[in-house]
PDB file of C-alpha atoms in Angstrom:
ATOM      1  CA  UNK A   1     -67.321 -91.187-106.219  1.00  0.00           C
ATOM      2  CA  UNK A   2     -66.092 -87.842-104.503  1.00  0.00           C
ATOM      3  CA  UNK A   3     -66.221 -85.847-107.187  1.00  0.00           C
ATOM      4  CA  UNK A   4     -69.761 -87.178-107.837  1.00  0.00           C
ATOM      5  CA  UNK A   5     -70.885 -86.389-104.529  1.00  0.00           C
ATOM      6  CA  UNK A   6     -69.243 -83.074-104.983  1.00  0.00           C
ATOM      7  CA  UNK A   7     -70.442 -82.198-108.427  1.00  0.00           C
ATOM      8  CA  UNK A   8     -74.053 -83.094-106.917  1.00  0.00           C
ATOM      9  CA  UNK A   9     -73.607 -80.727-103.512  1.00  0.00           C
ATOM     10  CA  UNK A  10     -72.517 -77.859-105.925  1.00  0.00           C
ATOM     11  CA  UNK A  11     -75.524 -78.303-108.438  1.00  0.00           C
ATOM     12  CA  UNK A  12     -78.167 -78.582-105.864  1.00  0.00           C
ATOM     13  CA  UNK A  13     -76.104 -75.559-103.764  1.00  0.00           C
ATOM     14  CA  UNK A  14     -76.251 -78.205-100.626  1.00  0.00           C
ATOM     15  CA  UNK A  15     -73.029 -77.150 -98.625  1.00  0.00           C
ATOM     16  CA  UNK A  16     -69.951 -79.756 -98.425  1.00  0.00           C
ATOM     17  CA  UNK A  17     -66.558 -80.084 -96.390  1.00  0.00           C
ATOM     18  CA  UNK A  18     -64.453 -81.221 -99.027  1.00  0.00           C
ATOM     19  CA  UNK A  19     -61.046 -82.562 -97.379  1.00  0.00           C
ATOM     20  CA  UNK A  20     -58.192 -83.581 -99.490  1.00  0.00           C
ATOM     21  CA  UNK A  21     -55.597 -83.692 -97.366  1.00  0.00           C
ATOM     22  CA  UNK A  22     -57.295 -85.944 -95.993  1.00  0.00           C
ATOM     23  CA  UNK A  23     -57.597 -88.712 -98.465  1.00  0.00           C
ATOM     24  CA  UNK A  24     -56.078 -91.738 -98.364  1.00  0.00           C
ATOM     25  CA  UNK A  25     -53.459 -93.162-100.847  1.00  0.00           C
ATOM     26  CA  UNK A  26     -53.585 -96.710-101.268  1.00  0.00           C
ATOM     27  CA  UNK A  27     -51.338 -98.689-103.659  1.00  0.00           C
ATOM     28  CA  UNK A  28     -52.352-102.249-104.348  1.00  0.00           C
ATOM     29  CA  UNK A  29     -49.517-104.160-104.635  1.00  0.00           C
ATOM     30  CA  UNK A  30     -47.537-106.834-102.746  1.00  0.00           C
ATOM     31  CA  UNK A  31     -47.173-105.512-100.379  1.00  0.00           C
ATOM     32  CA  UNK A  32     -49.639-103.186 -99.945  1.00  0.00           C
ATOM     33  CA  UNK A  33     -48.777 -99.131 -99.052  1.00  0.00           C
ATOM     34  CA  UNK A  34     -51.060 -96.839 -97.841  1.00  0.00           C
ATOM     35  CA  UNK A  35     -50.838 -93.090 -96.467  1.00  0.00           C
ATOM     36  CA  UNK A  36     -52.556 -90.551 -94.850  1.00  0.00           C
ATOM     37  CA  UNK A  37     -51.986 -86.818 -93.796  1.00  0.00           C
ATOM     38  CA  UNK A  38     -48.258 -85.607 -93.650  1.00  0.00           C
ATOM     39  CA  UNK A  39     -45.342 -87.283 -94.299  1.00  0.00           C
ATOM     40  CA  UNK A  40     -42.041 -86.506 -92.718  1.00  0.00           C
ATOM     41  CA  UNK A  41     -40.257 -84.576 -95.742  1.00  0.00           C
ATOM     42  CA  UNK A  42     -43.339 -82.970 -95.344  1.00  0.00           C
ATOM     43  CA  UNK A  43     -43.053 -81.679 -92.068  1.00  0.00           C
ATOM     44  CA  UNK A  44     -39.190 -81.162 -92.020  1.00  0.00           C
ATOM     45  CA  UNK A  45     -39.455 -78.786 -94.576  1.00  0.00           C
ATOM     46  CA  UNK A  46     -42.128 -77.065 -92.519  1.00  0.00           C
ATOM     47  CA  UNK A  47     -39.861 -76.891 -89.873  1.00  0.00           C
ATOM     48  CA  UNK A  48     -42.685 -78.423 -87.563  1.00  0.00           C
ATOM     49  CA  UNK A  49     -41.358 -80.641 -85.060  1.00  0.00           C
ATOM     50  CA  UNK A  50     -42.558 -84.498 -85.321  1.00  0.00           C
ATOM     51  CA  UNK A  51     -41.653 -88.048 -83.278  1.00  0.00           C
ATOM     52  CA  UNK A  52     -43.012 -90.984 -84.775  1.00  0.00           C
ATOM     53  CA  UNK A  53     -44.058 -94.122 -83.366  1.00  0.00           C
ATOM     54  CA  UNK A  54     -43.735 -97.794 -85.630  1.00  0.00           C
ATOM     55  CA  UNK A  55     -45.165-101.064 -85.083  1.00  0.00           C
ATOM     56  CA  UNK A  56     -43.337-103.979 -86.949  1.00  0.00           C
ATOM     57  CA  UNK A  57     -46.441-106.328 -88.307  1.00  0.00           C
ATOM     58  CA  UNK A  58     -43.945-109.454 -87.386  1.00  0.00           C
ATOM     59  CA  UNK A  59     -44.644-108.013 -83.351  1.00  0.00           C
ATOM     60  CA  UNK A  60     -48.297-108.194 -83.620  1.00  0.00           C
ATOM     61  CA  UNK A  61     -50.372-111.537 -82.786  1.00  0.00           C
ATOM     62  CA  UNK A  62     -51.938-111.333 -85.654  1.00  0.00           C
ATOM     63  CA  UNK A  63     -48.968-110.919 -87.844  1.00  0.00           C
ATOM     64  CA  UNK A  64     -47.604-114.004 -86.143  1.00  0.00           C
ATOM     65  CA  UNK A  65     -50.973-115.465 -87.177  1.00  0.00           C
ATOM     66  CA  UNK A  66     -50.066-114.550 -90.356  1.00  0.00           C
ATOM     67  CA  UNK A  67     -46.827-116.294 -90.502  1.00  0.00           C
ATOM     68  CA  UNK A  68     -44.579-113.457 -89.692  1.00  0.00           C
ATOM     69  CA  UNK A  69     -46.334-110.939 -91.974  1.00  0.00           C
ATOM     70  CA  UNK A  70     -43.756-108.315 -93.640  1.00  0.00           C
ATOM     71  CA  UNK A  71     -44.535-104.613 -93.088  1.00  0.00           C
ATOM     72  CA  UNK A  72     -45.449-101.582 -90.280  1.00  0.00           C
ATOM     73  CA  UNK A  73     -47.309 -98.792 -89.463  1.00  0.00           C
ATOM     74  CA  UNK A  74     -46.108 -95.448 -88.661  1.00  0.00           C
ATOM     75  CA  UNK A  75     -47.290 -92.419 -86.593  1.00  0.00           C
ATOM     76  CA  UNK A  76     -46.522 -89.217 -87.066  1.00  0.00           C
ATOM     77  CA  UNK A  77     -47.285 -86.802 -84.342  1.00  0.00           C
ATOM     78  CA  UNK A  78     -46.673 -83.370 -82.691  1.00  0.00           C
ATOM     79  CA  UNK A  79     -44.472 -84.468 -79.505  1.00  0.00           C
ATOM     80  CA  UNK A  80     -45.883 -81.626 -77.393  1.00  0.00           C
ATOM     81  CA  UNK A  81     -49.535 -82.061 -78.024  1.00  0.00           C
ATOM     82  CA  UNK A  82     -50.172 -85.526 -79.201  1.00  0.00           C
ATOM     83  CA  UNK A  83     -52.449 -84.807 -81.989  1.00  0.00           C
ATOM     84  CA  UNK A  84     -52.189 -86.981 -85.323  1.00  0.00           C
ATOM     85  CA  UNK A  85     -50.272 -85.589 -88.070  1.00  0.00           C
ATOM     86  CA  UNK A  86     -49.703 -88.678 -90.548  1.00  0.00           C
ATOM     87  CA  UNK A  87     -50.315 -92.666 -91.086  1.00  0.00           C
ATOM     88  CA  UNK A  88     -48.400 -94.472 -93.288  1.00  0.00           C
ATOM     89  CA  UNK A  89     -48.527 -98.462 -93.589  1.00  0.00           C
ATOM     90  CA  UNK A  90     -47.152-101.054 -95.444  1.00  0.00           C
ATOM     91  CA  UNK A  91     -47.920-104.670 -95.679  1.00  0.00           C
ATOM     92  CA  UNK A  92     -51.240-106.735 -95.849  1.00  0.00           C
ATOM     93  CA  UNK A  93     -54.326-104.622 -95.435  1.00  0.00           C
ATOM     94  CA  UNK A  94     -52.707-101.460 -95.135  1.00  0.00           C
ATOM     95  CA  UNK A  95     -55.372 -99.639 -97.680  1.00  0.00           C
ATOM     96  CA  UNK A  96     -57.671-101.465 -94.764  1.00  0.00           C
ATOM     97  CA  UNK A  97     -56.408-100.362 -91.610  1.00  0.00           C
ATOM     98  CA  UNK A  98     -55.095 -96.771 -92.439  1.00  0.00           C
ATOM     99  CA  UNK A  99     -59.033 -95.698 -92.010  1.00  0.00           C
ATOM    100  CA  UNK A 100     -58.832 -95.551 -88.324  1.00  0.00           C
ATOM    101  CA  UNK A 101     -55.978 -93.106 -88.851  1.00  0.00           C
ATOM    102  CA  UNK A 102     -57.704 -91.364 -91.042  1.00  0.00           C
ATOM    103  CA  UNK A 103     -60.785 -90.701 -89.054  1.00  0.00           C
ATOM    104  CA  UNK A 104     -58.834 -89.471 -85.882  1.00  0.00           C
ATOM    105  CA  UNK A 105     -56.529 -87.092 -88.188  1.00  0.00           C
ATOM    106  CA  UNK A 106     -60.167 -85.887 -89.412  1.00  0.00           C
ATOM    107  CA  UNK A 107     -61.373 -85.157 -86.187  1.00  0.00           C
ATOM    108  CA  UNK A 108     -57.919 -83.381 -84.863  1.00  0.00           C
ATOM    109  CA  UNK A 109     -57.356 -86.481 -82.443  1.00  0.00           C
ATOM    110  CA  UNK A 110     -54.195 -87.119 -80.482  1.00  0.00           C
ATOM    111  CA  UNK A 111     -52.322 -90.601 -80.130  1.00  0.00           C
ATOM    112  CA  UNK A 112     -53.564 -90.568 -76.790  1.00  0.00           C
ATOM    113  CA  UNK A 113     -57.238 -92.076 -78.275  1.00  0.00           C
ATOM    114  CA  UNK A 114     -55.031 -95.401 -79.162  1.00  0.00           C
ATOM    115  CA  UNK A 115     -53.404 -95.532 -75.829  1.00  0.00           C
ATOM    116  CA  UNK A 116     -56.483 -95.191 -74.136  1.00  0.00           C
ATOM    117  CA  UNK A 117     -59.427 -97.405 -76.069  1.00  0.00           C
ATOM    118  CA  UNK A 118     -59.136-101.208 -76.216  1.00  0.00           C
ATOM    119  CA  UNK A 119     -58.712-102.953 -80.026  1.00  0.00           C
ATOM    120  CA  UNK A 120     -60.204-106.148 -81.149  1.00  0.00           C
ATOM    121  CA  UNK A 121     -57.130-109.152 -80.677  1.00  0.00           C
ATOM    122  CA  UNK A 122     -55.847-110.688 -82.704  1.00  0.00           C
ATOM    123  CA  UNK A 123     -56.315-107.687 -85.341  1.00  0.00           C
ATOM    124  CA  UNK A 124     -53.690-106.144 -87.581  1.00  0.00           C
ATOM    125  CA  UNK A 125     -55.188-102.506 -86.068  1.00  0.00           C
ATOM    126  CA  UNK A 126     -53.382-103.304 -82.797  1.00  0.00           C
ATOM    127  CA  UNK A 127     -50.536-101.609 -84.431  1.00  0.00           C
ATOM    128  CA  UNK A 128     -51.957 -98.649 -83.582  1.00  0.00           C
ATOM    129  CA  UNK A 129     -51.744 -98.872 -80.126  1.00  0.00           C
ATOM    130  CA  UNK A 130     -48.256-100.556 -80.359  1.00  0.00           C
ATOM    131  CA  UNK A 131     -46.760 -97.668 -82.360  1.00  0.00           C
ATOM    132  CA  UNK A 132     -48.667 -95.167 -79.762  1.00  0.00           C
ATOM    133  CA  UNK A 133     -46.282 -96.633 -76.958  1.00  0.00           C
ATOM    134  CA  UNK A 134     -43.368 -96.905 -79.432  1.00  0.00           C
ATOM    135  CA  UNK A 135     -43.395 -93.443 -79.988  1.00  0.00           C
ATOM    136  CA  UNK A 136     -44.650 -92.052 -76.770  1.00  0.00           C
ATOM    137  CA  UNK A 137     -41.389 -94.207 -75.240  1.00  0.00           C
ATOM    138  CA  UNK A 138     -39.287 -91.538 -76.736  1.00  0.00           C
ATOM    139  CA  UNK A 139     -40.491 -88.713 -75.096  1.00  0.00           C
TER     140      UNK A 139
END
């Protein structure tokens, strides 16, 4: 569909912000992994300095919910100014929920917009906020 949408922008000359570091990987299996933005090799052999925040799905309400539900998701952020460098999830609906990382990666958020807005609960996107605190506990 994105190459459609590009291939139409380019014959009608209509500009386009094209983004693909910013696409999502999403591999449908059981369990489910997803990714977005860097990943830690990534930024080690950048030499840019990362922490990382993870939120065990088994911690979560709604994992309980879901009978103890296998999997995480992980943060990866700059420890001086906050601002989202990577998502990575795995476990059910992790193609699902790595959208709201996505979208504050896009917008060159920080970690502190999941410390500071309020998720629906019971929902498996709680883990952002959980892994927020995680990681902002080692600071």
């Amino acid at each position: 569909m994105e190459q459609g949408r590009l291939a139409s922008c380019h014959m009608w000359e209509a500009g386009e912000e094209h983004r693909p570091d910013l696409f999502p990987y999403g591999i449908y299996t059981i369990p489910e992994v997803s990714m977005v933005g860097k990943t830690e090799e990534q930024l080690t052999r950048d030499k840019v300095p990362y922490e990382v925040g993870i939120a065990n799905y088994d911690e979560l309400a709604k994992g309980q919910m879901l009978g103890g539900s296998f999997g995480f998701l992980k943060l990866i952020f700059c420890p001086k100014t906050l601002k989202l460098l990577g998502v990575h999830c795995i476990g059910d609906g992790a193609t699902e929920i790595v959208h709201v990382g996505q979208v504050v990666i896009a917008m060159g958020g920080t970690i502190d917009f999941f410390r500071n807005n309020v998720f629906n609960y019971p929902t498996m996107c709680e883990s952002y906020r959980t892994a927020t605190f995680q990681g902002l506990r080692k600071l």
